PDB file of C-alpha atoms in Angstrom:
ATOM      1  CA  MET A  17      -1.640  22.503  10.929  1.00  0.00           C
ATOM      2  CA  LYS A  18      -0.652  19.966   8.294  1.00  0.00           C
ATOM      3  CA  ARG A  19       0.927  16.851   9.174  1.00  0.00           C
ATOM      4  CA  ILE A  20       3.178  14.536   7.579  1.00  0.00           C
ATOM      5  CA  LYS A  21       2.149  10.824   8.802  1.00  0.00           C
ATOM      6  CA  VAL A  22       4.866   7.959   8.483  1.00  0.00           C
ATOM      7  CA  HIS A  23       3.858   4.207   8.897  1.00  0.00           C
ATOM      8  CA  TYR A  24       6.527   1.266  10.386  1.00  0.00           C
ATOM      9  CA  TYR A  25       6.255  -1.786   8.137  1.00  0.00           C
ATOM     10  CA  HIS A  26       7.920  -5.441   8.950  1.00  0.00           C
ATOM     11  CA  PHE A  27       9.833  -6.337   5.418  1.00  0.00           C
ATOM     12  CA  VAL A  28       9.451  -9.967   5.188  1.00  0.00           C
ATOM     13  CA  VAL A  29      11.449 -11.952   3.454  1.00  0.00           C
ATOM     14  CA  PRO A  30      10.732 -15.650   2.436  1.00  0.00           C
ATOM     15  CA  LYS A  31      13.869 -18.145   2.926  1.00  0.00           C
ATOM     16  CA  ALA A  32      13.548 -18.938  -1.063  1.00  0.00           C
ATOM     17  CA  ALA A  33      12.572 -14.635  -2.547  1.00  0.00           C
ATOM     18  CA  PRO A  34      15.754 -13.451  -4.597  1.00  0.00           C
ATOM     19  CA  PRO A  35      17.444 -11.056  -1.731  1.00  0.00           C
ATOM     20  CA  ILE A  36      15.826  -7.884  -2.179  1.00  0.00           C
ATOM     21  CA  ALA A  37      18.963  -5.490  -3.058  1.00  0.00           C
ATOM     22  CA  ASP A  38      19.686  -7.308  -6.127  1.00  0.00           C
ATOM     23  CA  VAL A  39      16.220  -6.370  -7.226  1.00  0.00           C
ATOM     24  CA  LEU A  40      16.272  -3.497  -6.260  1.00  0.00           C
ATOM     25  CA  LYS A  41      20.130  -2.765  -8.367  1.00  0.00           C
ATOM     26  CA  ALA A  42      18.377  -4.490 -10.985  1.00  0.00           C
ATOM     27  CA  LEU A  43      15.455  -1.608 -11.095  1.00  0.00           C
ATOM     28  CA  GLU A  44      18.311   1.258 -10.560  1.00  0.00           C
ATOM     29  CA  GLN A  45      19.780  -0.202 -14.063  1.00  0.00           C
ATOM     30  CA  GLN A  46      16.621   0.557 -15.783  1.00  0.00           C
ATOM     31  CA  ASP A  47      15.818   4.054 -17.527  1.00  0.00           C
ATOM     32  CA  LEU A  48      12.538   5.542 -15.906  1.00  0.00           C
ATOM     33  CA  LYS A  49      11.052   3.875 -18.600  1.00  0.00           C
ATOM     34  CA  GLN A  50      11.598   0.690 -18.290  1.00  0.00           C
ATOM     35  CA  ARG A  51      10.241   1.788 -14.304  1.00  0.00           C
ATOM     36  CA  GLU A  52       6.857   2.284 -15.131  1.00  0.00           C
ATOM     37  CA  LYS A  53       5.168  -0.870 -13.898  1.00  0.00           C
ATOM     38  CA  LEU A  54       1.237  -1.342 -14.024  1.00  0.00           C
ATOM     39  CA  CYS A  55       0.024  -2.872 -10.541  1.00  0.00           C
ATOM     40  CA  GLY A  56      -3.990  -3.655 -10.552  1.00  0.00           C
ATOM     41  CA  PHE A  57      -4.743  -0.159 -12.010  1.00  0.00           C
ATOM     42  CA  GLN A  58      -2.177   2.404 -11.680  1.00  0.00           C
ATOM     43  CA  THR A  59       0.589   3.157 -13.237  1.00  0.00           C
ATOM     44  CA  ILE A  60       3.948   3.242 -10.589  1.00  0.00           C
ATOM     45  CA  ARG A  61       7.361   3.933 -11.148  1.00  0.00           C
ATOM     46  CA  LEU A  62      10.513   3.725  -8.987  1.00  0.00           C
ATOM     47  CA  ASP A  63      11.889   7.338  -9.561  1.00  0.00           C
ATOM     48  CA  GLU A  64      14.711   7.278  -7.002  1.00  0.00           C
ATOM     49  CA  ILE A  65      17.118   4.528  -5.832  1.00  0.00           C
ATOM     50  CA  SER A  66      19.979   4.884  -3.513  1.00  0.00           C
ATOM     51  CA  GLU A  67      22.128   2.947  -1.756  1.00  0.00           C
ATOM     52  CA  ARG A  68      23.352   4.010   2.200  1.00  0.00           C
ATOM     53  CA  ASN A  69      26.041   2.278   3.505  1.00  0.00           C
ATOM     54  CA  LEU A  70      26.099   2.161   7.264  1.00  0.00           C
ATOM     55  CA  ALA A  71      29.112   2.217  10.092  1.00  0.00           C
ATOM     56  CA  ASP A  72      27.221  -0.931  11.367  1.00  0.00           C
ATOM     57  CA  GLY A  73      27.457  -2.789   8.083  1.00  0.00           C
ATOM     58  CA  SER A  74      23.700  -2.409   7.122  1.00  0.00           C
ATOM     59  CA  VAL A  75      21.955  -0.917   4.608  1.00  0.00           C
ATOM     60  CA  ASN A  76      19.795   1.886   4.392  1.00  0.00           C
ATOM     61  CA  TRP A  77      17.701   1.353   0.336  1.00  0.00           C
ATOM     62  CA  LEU A  78      16.087   5.363  -0.212  1.00  0.00           C
ATOM     63  CA  LEU A  79      13.623   5.002  -2.102  1.00  0.00           C
ATOM     64  CA  LYS A  80      11.120   7.484  -4.254  1.00  0.00           C
ATOM     65  CA  PHE A  81       7.810   6.378  -5.608  1.00  0.00           C
ATOM     66  CA  SER A  82       5.226   8.001  -7.879  1.00  0.00           C
ATOM     67  CA  LYS A  83       1.375   7.021  -9.100  1.00  0.00           C
ATOM     68  CA  PHE A  84       1.165   8.768 -12.899  1.00  0.00           C
ATOM     69  CA  ARG A  85      -2.181  10.547 -12.101  1.00  0.00           C
ATOM     70  CA  ASP A  86      -3.545  10.835 -15.943  1.00  0.00           C
ATOM     71  CA  ASP A  87      -7.921  12.127 -15.591  1.00  0.00           C
ATOM     72  CA  ASN A  88      -9.574  14.211 -12.238  1.00  0.00           C
ATOM     73  CA  TRP A  89      -6.987  16.819 -11.810  1.00  0.00           C
ATOM     74  CA  PRO A  90      -7.535  18.968  -9.723  1.00  0.00           C
ATOM     75  CA  GLY A  91      -8.668  23.113 -10.733  1.00  0.00           C
ATOM     76  CA  VAL A  92      -6.455  26.705 -10.521  1.00  0.00           C
ATOM     77  CA  THR A  93      -7.737  28.899  -8.778  1.00  0.00           C
ATOM     78  CA  ALA A  94      -7.307  32.073  -6.837  1.00  0.00           C
ATOM     79  CA  ALA A  95      -8.943  34.544  -3.876  1.00  0.00           C
ATOM     80  CA  GLY A  96     -12.051  35.982  -5.808  1.00  0.00           C
ATOM     81  CA  GLN A  97     -12.031  33.549  -9.248  1.00  0.00           C
ATOM     82  CA  PRO A  98     -13.297  30.495  -9.827  1.00  0.00           C
ATOM     83  CA  ALA A  99     -11.508  27.785 -10.245  1.00  0.00           C
ATOM     84  CA  LYS A 100     -10.451  27.271 -14.020  1.00  0.00           C
ATOM     85  CA  ASP A 101      -8.206  24.164 -15.703  1.00  0.00           C
ATOM     86  CA  LEU A 102      -4.918  23.054 -15.186  1.00  0.00           C
ATOM     87  CA  GLU A 103      -2.757  23.334 -18.240  1.00  0.00           C
ATOM     88  CA  LEU A 104      -0.189  21.083 -19.024  1.00  0.00           C
ATOM     89  CA  GLU A 105       2.113  20.462 -22.058  1.00  0.00           C
ATOM     90  CA  ASP A 106       1.119  17.820 -23.830  1.00  0.00           C
ATOM     91  CA  GLY A 107       2.525  14.764 -23.225  1.00  0.00           C
ATOM     92  CA  GLU A 108       2.759  15.536 -19.411  1.00  0.00           C
ATOM     93  CA  ILE A 109       0.155  14.131 -16.389  1.00  0.00           C
ATOM     94  CA  LEU A 110       0.655  14.689 -12.247  1.00  0.00           C
ATOM     95  CA  SER A 111       2.713  12.413 -10.761  1.00  0.00           C
ATOM     96  CA  GLU A 112       2.257  11.723  -6.877  1.00  0.00           C
ATOM     97  CA  GLU A 113       4.987  11.755  -4.988  1.00  0.00           C
ATOM     98  CA  THR A 114       5.768   8.759  -1.875  1.00  0.00           C
ATOM     99  CA  VAL A 115       9.030   8.504  -0.308  1.00  0.00           C
ATOM    100  CA  ALA A 116      10.453   5.594   1.513  1.00  0.00           C
ATOM    101  CA  ILE A 117      13.726   3.328   3.800  1.00  0.00           C
ATOM    102  CA  TYR A 118      14.224   0.255   3.963  1.00  0.00           C
ATOM    103  CA  SER A 119      16.326  -1.217   6.601  1.00  0.00           C
ATOM    104  CA  THR A 120      18.705  -4.305   5.851  1.00  0.00           C
ATOM    105  CA  LYS A 121      18.675  -3.847  10.079  1.00  0.00           C
ATOM    106  CA  ASN A 122      16.260  -6.169  10.824  1.00  0.00           C
ATOM    107  CA  ASP A 123      14.484  -5.794   7.633  1.00  0.00           C
ATOM    108  CA  ARG A 124      12.637  -2.269   8.727  1.00  0.00           C
ATOM    109  CA  LEU A 125      10.247  -0.226   5.961  1.00  0.00           C
ATOM    110  CA  VAL A 126       8.670   3.290   6.481  1.00  0.00           C
ATOM    111  CA  ILE A 127       6.591   4.909   4.301  1.00  0.00           C
ATOM    112  CA  GLN A 128       5.946   8.578   4.239  1.00  0.00           C
ATOM    113  CA  TYR A 129       1.969   7.673   3.973  1.00  0.00           C
ATOM    114  CA  ASN A 130       0.057  10.486   0.849  1.00  0.00           C
ATOM    115  CA  HIS A 131      -3.459  10.112   0.465  1.00  0.00           C
ATOM    116  CA  TYR A 132      -2.742  10.250  -3.185  1.00  0.00           C
ATOM    117  CA  GLY A 133       0.194   8.807  -3.371  1.00  0.00           C
ATOM    118  CA  VAL A 134       1.690   4.893  -3.518  1.00  0.00           C
ATOM    119  CA  ARG A 135       0.801   3.089  -1.203  1.00  0.00           C
ATOM    120  CA  ALA A 136       2.335   0.433   1.104  1.00  0.00           C
ATOM    121  CA  SER A 137       0.393  -2.583  -0.900  1.00  0.00           C
ATOM    122  CA  LYS A 138       1.488  -1.206  -4.087  1.00  0.00           C
ATOM    123  CA  ILE A 139       5.021  -1.092  -3.234  1.00  0.00           C
ATOM    124  CA  ARG A 140       4.974  -4.574  -2.266  1.00  0.00           C
ATOM    125  CA  GLU A 141       2.966  -5.432  -5.681  1.00  0.00           C
ATOM    126  CA  TYR A 142       5.582  -3.165  -7.736  1.00  0.00           C
ATOM    127  CA  LEU A 143       8.612  -5.222  -5.691  1.00  0.00           C
ATOM    128  CA  ASN A 144       7.255  -8.963  -6.224  1.00  0.00           C
ATOM    129  CA  LEU A 145       6.398  -8.276 -10.202  1.00  0.00           C
ATOM    130  CA  GLY A 146       9.154 -10.415 -11.331  1.00  0.00           C
ATOM    131  CA  ILE A 147       8.594 -13.164  -9.225  1.00  0.00           C
ATOM    132  CA  ALA A 148       6.383 -15.765 -10.416  1.00  0.00           C
ATOM    133  CA  GLU A 149       6.141 -17.883  -7.209  1.00  0.00           C
ATOM    134  CA  PRO A 150       3.604 -16.535  -4.021  1.00  0.00           C
ATOM    135  CA  ALA A 151       6.247 -18.647  -2.649  1.00  0.00           C
ATOM    136  CA  LYS A 152       9.064 -16.394  -3.051  1.00  0.00           C
ATOM    137  CA  GLN A 153       7.297 -12.957  -2.808  1.00  0.00           C
ATOM    138  CA  TYR A 154       7.659 -10.498  -0.470  1.00  0.00           C
ATOM    139  CA  SER A 155       5.000  -9.351   2.023  1.00  0.00           C
ATOM    140  CA  LEU A 156       4.968  -5.926   4.170  1.00  0.00           C
ATOM    141  CA  SER A 157       3.654  -6.300   8.032  1.00  0.00           C
ATOM    142  CA  PRO A 158       2.410  -3.522   9.587  1.00  0.00           C
ATOM    143  CA  ILE A 159       3.934  -2.793  12.779  1.00  0.00           C
ATOM    144  CA  LEU A 160       0.625  -3.090  15.532  1.00  0.00           C
ATOM    145  CA  THR A 161       0.718  -1.579  19.129  1.00  0.00           C
ATOM    146  CA  ASN A 162       1.055  -3.524  21.619  1.00  0.00           C
ATOM    147  CA  GLU A 163      -1.748  -2.987  23.006  1.00  0.00           C
ATOM    148  CA  ALA A 164      -3.806  -4.535  19.936  1.00  0.00           C
ATOM    149  CA  LEU A 165      -1.487  -7.686  20.136  1.00  0.00           C
ATOM    150  CA  GLU A 166      -1.536  -7.996  23.367  1.00  0.00           C
ATOM    151  CA  LYS A 167      -5.462  -8.624  23.125  1.00  0.00           C
ATOM    152  CA  TYR A 168      -5.244 -10.539  20.148  1.00  0.00           C
ATOM    153  CA  GLN A 169      -2.776 -13.005  21.152  1.00  0.00           C
ATOM    154  CA  LYS A 170      -4.345 -13.282  25.027  1.00  0.00           C
ATOM    155  CA  LYS A 171      -8.128 -13.923  23.465  1.00  0.00           C
ATOM    156  CA  GLN A 172      -7.543 -17.710  22.304  1.00  0.00           C
ATOM    157  CA  ILE A 173     -11.581 -17.822  21.690  1.00  0.00           C
ATOM    158  CA  VAL A 174     -12.784 -15.914  18.575  1.00  0.00           C
ATOM    159  CA  THR A 175     -16.508 -15.284  17.976  1.00  0.00           C
ATOM    160  CA  SER A 176     -16.776 -13.528  14.442  1.00  0.00           C
ATOM    161  CA  ILE A 177     -14.013 -11.497  11.717  1.00  0.00           C
ATOM    162  CA  ASP A 178     -15.125  -8.469   9.892  1.00  0.00           C
ATOM    163  CA  ALA A 179     -12.149  -7.989   7.218  1.00  0.00           C
ATOM    164  CA  CYS A 180     -12.243  -5.615   3.869  1.00  0.00           C
ATOM    165  CA  ILE A 181      -9.751  -5.576   1.616  1.00  0.00           C
ATOM    166  CA  GLU A 182      -9.929  -2.604  -1.584  1.00  0.00           C
ATOM    167  CA  GLY A 183      -7.566  -2.008  -4.273  1.00  0.00           C
ATOM    168  CA  ILE A 184      -7.475  -5.496  -5.230  1.00  0.00           C
ATOM    169  CA  SER A 185      -6.078  -7.211  -8.161  1.00  0.00           C
ATOM    170  CA  GLU A 186      -4.506 -10.210  -9.634  1.00  0.00           C
ATOM    171  CA  ALA A 187      -1.372 -10.473  -6.801  1.00  0.00           C
ATOM    172  CA  ASP A 188      -3.526 -10.285  -4.127  1.00  0.00           C
ATOM    173  CA  LEU A 189      -4.682 -14.062  -5.008  1.00  0.00           C
ATOM    174  CA  ALA A 190      -1.133 -15.119  -3.649  1.00  0.00           C
ATOM    175  CA  VAL A 191      -1.155 -12.758  -0.938  1.00  0.00           C
ATOM    176  CA  MET A 192      -4.584 -14.635   0.270  1.00  0.00           C
ATOM    177  CA  GLN A 193      -3.120 -18.358  -0.643  1.00  0.00           C
ATOM    178  CA  GLY A 194      -4.127 -20.396   2.160  1.00  0.00           C
ATOM    179  CA  THR A 195      -7.008 -18.661   3.360  1.00  0.00           C
ATOM    180  CA  GLY A 196      -9.551 -20.682   1.412  1.00  0.00           C
ATOM    181  CA  LEU A 197     -11.027 -17.192   0.054  1.00  0.00           C
ATOM    182  CA  GLU A 198      -9.087 -17.028  -3.601  1.00  0.00           C
ATOM    183  CA  GLY A 199     -11.963 -18.928  -5.227  1.00  0.00           C
ATOM    184  CA  ALA A 200     -14.251 -16.136  -4.316  1.00  0.00           C
ATOM    185  CA  LEU A 201     -11.621 -12.896  -4.349  1.00  0.00           C
ATOM    186  CA  ARG A 202     -10.460 -14.260  -8.486  1.00  0.00           C
ATOM    187  CA  LYS A 203     -14.481 -14.039  -9.250  1.00  0.00           C
ATOM    188  CA  SER A 204     -14.621 -10.878  -7.977  1.00  0.00           C
ATOM    189  CA  ILE A 205     -11.557  -9.322  -9.849  1.00  0.00           C
ATOM    190  CA  GLU A 206     -12.885 -10.919 -13.043  1.00  0.00           C
ATOM    191  CA  ASN A 207     -15.698  -9.493 -12.541  1.00  0.00           C
ATOM    192  CA  LYS A 208     -13.878  -6.435 -11.928  1.00  0.00           C
ATOM    193  CA  ALA A 209     -14.640  -5.663  -8.787  1.00  0.00           C
ATOM    194  CA  THR A 210     -12.072  -3.300  -5.945  1.00  0.00           C
ATOM    195  CA  LYS A 211     -13.229  -4.554  -3.209  1.00  0.00           C
ATOM    196  CA  PHE A 212     -13.512  -8.015  -1.014  1.00  0.00           C
ATOM    197  CA  GLN A 213     -15.196  -8.101   2.029  1.00  0.00           C
ATOM    198  CA  PHE A 214     -16.533 -11.164   4.227  1.00  0.00           C
ATOM    199  CA  LYS A 215     -17.565 -11.617   7.804  1.00  0.00           C
ATOM    200  CA  PHE A 216     -17.885 -15.120   9.184  1.00  0.00           C
ATOM    201  CA  SER A 217     -19.197 -15.290  13.023  1.00  0.00           C
ATOM    202  CA  VAL A 218     -20.824 -17.592  15.163  1.00  0.00           C
ATOM    203  CA  ASP A 219     -23.533 -17.237  18.227  1.00  0.00           C
ATOM    204  CA  ALA A 220     -21.176 -15.932  21.151  1.00  0.00           C
ATOM    205  CA  ARG A 221     -24.240 -16.456  23.553  1.00  0.00           C
ATOM    206  CA  VAL A 222     -23.296 -20.358  22.943  1.00  0.00           C
ATOM    207  CA  LYS A 223     -20.135 -21.054  25.096  1.00  0.00           C
ATOM    208  CA  LYS A 224     -18.382 -23.682  23.406  1.00  0.00           C
ATOM    209  CA  ASN A 225     -19.029 -21.389  19.145  1.00  0.00           C
ATOM    210  CA  LYS A 226     -15.801 -20.325  18.383  1.00  0.00           C
ATOM    211  CA  VAL A 227     -14.395 -19.626  14.786  1.00  0.00           C
ATOM    212  CA  GLU A 228     -11.273 -21.944  14.575  1.00  0.00           C
ATOM    213  CA  ARG A 229      -8.517 -20.144  15.420  1.00  0.00           C
ATOM    214  CA  GLY A 230      -6.054 -21.762  12.702  1.00  0.00           C
ATOM    215  CA  TRP A 231      -8.259 -20.715   9.857  1.00  0.00           C
ATOM    216  CA  VAL A 232      -8.274 -17.220  11.798  1.00  0.00           C
ATOM    217  CA  ALA A 233      -4.514 -16.783  12.350  1.00  0.00           C
ATOM    218  CA  THR A 234      -4.194 -17.895   8.733  1.00  0.00           C
ATOM    219  CA  ILE A 235      -6.775 -14.460   7.350  1.00  0.00           C
ATOM    220  CA  VAL A 236      -5.024 -12.313   9.879  1.00  0.00           C
ATOM    221  CA  ASP A 237      -1.530 -12.591   8.515  1.00  0.00           C
ATOM    222  CA  ALA A 238      -2.700 -12.266   5.012  1.00  0.00           C
ATOM    223  CA  ILE A 239      -4.554  -9.571   5.632  1.00  0.00           C
ATOM    224  CA  THR A 240      -1.801  -7.678   7.484  1.00  0.00           C
ATOM    225  CA  ASN A 241       0.715  -8.666   5.120  1.00  0.00           C
ATOM    226  CA  ARG A 242      -0.712  -7.396   2.324  1.00  0.00           C
ATOM    227  CA  ALA A 243      -0.621  -3.602   4.183  1.00  0.00           C
ATOM    228  CA  GLY A 244      -3.571  -1.962   2.387  1.00  0.00           C
ATOM    229  CA  ASP A 245      -3.491   1.511   3.985  1.00  0.00           C
ATOM    230  CA  ASN A 246      -7.654   1.414   3.044  1.00  0.00           C
ATOM    231  CA  ASP A 247      -8.060  -2.061   4.554  1.00  0.00           C
ATOM    232  CA  SER A 248     -10.115  -3.122   7.618  1.00  0.00           C
ATOM    233  CA  LEU A 249      -9.399  -6.421  10.043  1.00  0.00           C
ATOM    234  CA  GLN A 250     -11.341  -6.652  12.770  1.00  0.00           C
ATOM    235  CA  VAL A 251     -11.112  -9.493  15.426  1.00  0.00           C
ATOM    236  CA  THR A 252     -14.108 -10.342  17.476  1.00  0.00           C
ATOM    237  CA  ALA A 253     -12.719 -12.916  20.873  1.00  0.00           C
ATOM    238  CA  LYS A 254     -12.164 -13.459  24.570  1.00  0.00           C
ATOM    239  CA  GLU A 255     -10.235 -15.562  26.991  1.00  0.00           C
ATOM    240  CA  ASN A 256     -12.522 -18.546  27.937  1.00  0.00           C
ATOM    241  CA  GLU A 257     -15.923 -19.373  27.874  1.00  0.00           C
ATOM    242  CA  GLU A 258     -17.143 -17.843  30.768  1.00  0.00           C
ATOM    243  CA  ASP A 259     -16.233 -13.995  29.153  1.00  0.00           C
ATOM    244  CA  THR A 260     -17.550 -11.478  27.440  1.00  0.00           C
ATOM    245  CA  ALA A 261     -15.927 -11.353  23.685  1.00  0.00           C
ATOM    246  CA  GLU A 262     -14.472  -8.075  23.008  1.00  0.00           C
ATOM    247  CA  LEU A 263     -13.641  -5.787  19.131  1.00  0.00           C
ATOM    248  CA  ILE A 264     -10.360  -5.917  18.368  1.00  0.00           C
ATOM    249  CA  ASP A 265      -9.231  -3.457  15.811  1.00  0.00           C
ATOM    250  CA  LEU A 266      -5.994  -4.425  14.550  1.00  0.00           C
ATOM    251  CA  LEU A 267      -5.175  -2.542  11.756  1.00  0.00           C
ATOM    252  CA  GLU A 268      -6.186   1.116  13.738  1.00  0.00           C
ATOM    253  CA  SER A 269      -3.710  -0.091  15.753  1.00  0.00           C
ATOM    254  CA  ARG A 270      -0.787   0.653  12.592  1.00  0.00           C
ATOM    255  CA  LYS A 271       2.032   2.089  14.721  1.00  0.00           C
ATOM    256  CA  PHE A 272       3.045   5.966  13.003  1.00  0.00           C
ATOM    257  CA  THR A 273       4.183   9.461  13.686  1.00  0.00           C
ATOM    258  CA  GLU A 274       3.588  12.834  13.021  1.00  0.00           C
ATOM    259  CA  PHE A 275       5.316  15.516  11.890  1.00  0.00           C
ATOM    260  CA  ASN A 276       4.715  19.094  11.175  1.00  0.00           C
ATOM    261  CA  ALA A 277       4.707  18.979   7.930  1.00  0.00           C
ATOM    262  CA  ASP A 278       5.800  23.290   8.246  1.00  0.00           C
ATOM    263  CA  GLN A 279       9.519  22.023   9.070  1.00  0.00           C
ATOM    264  CA  VAL A 280       9.582  20.762   5.740  1.00  0.00           C
ATOM    265  CA  ASP A 281      10.887  22.830   2.694  1.00  0.00           C
ATOM    266  CA  ARG A 282       8.645  23.296  -0.468  1.00  0.00           C
ATOM    267  CA  THR A 283      10.267  22.957  -4.204  1.00  0.00           C
ATOM    268  CA  LEU A 284       8.946  25.852  -6.477  1.00  0.00           C
ATOM    269  CA  GLY A 285       5.932  23.889  -7.343  1.00  0.00           C
ATOM    270  CA  ARG A 286       5.157  23.324  -4.076  1.00  0.00           C
ATOM    271  CA  ARG A 287       6.362  19.717  -3.890  1.00  0.00           C
ATOM    272  CA  TYR A 288       8.003  18.495  -0.292  1.00  0.00           C
ATOM    273  CA  ASP A 289      11.898  18.505  -0.574  1.00  0.00           C
ATOM    274  CA  SER A 290      12.680  15.073  -1.123  1.00  0.00           C
ATOM    275  CA  ASN A 291      15.732  15.231   1.293  1.00  0.00           C
ATOM    276  CA  GLN A 292      13.765  16.069   3.998  1.00  0.00           C
ATOM    277  CA  LEU A 293      11.093  14.059   3.513  1.00  0.00           C
ATOM    278  CA  PHE A 294      14.198  11.308   3.549  1.00  0.00           C
ATOM    279  CA  GLY A 295      16.120  13.026   7.173  1.00  0.00           C
ATOM    280  CA  ILE A 296      12.316  12.600   8.449  1.00  0.00           C
ATOM    281  CA  LEU A 297      12.389   8.724   7.616  1.00  0.00           C
ATOM    282  CA  ASP A 298      16.055   8.020   8.836  1.00  0.00           C
ATOM    283  CA  GLN A 299      15.065   9.439  11.906  1.00  0.00           C
ATOM    284  CA  CYS A 300      12.161   7.405  12.627  1.00  0.00           C
ATOM    285  CA  LEU A 301      14.526   4.314  11.932  1.00  0.00           C
ATOM    286  CA  LYS A 302      16.561   5.739  14.800  1.00  0.00           C
ATOM    287  CA  GLN A 303      14.524   5.944  17.461  1.00  0.00           C
ATOM    288  CA  TRP A 304      12.042   2.948  16.426  1.00  0.00           C
ATOM    289  CA  THR A 305      12.316   0.438  19.727  1.00  0.00           C
TER     290      THR A 305
END
């Protein structure tokens, strides 16, 4: 059975940041060509923007993003026949769609997960393109399950941190500001690296050894706010010096909901009906406690 997965995020708006409504309304005034933005090596476009005013005074922004796919297309086949090229008209390319709803009530964001579509980290990057100062940029913090958060908050002695961020671009320099890793990250980007991976650890057998907790917190906040779907973040920690260190996989504990994809109608081109996808996301927002 095919499933549709929905991920949950807190949309973080710094005090000095422009109101997100202003950014979305400005994008709404642009034609589709103007909305095509280069995020790293990917061309992203905000195809649809819709504002829904709710009875409690809050607003839901319905957003549909597309990522252009101009190479390595799938083939076309039938039972008992070899695959052949997918033929499009001149100037046409494939487009992978992702829908999302941002709610001004508690600054919540729900995103349909599409493996080939626009990921949360690229949505963040897209919305920040017109904001030059890192301190004014938005971030997305994935909602973690209570179990993972409780373990991390309870175990104050950290002995190692093992992390990886994928699909790196210059936008990540602002995200990682204050971690002390900016120089290495910049060099990686300049040399066309697509992944940035690092690990720090102390000898946990020596009771007093630990990684400075404030530094760990800065790194954890940066990577979780980056909201990369393929990122990884593992912290090994213990409650006290006598305790045994435990591995906590923070990003594996992200909150999500799954739905049966058979419940969603398809267009003639076998795309998901976007109105029904928005209905699923709206349901997730209403049931989010």
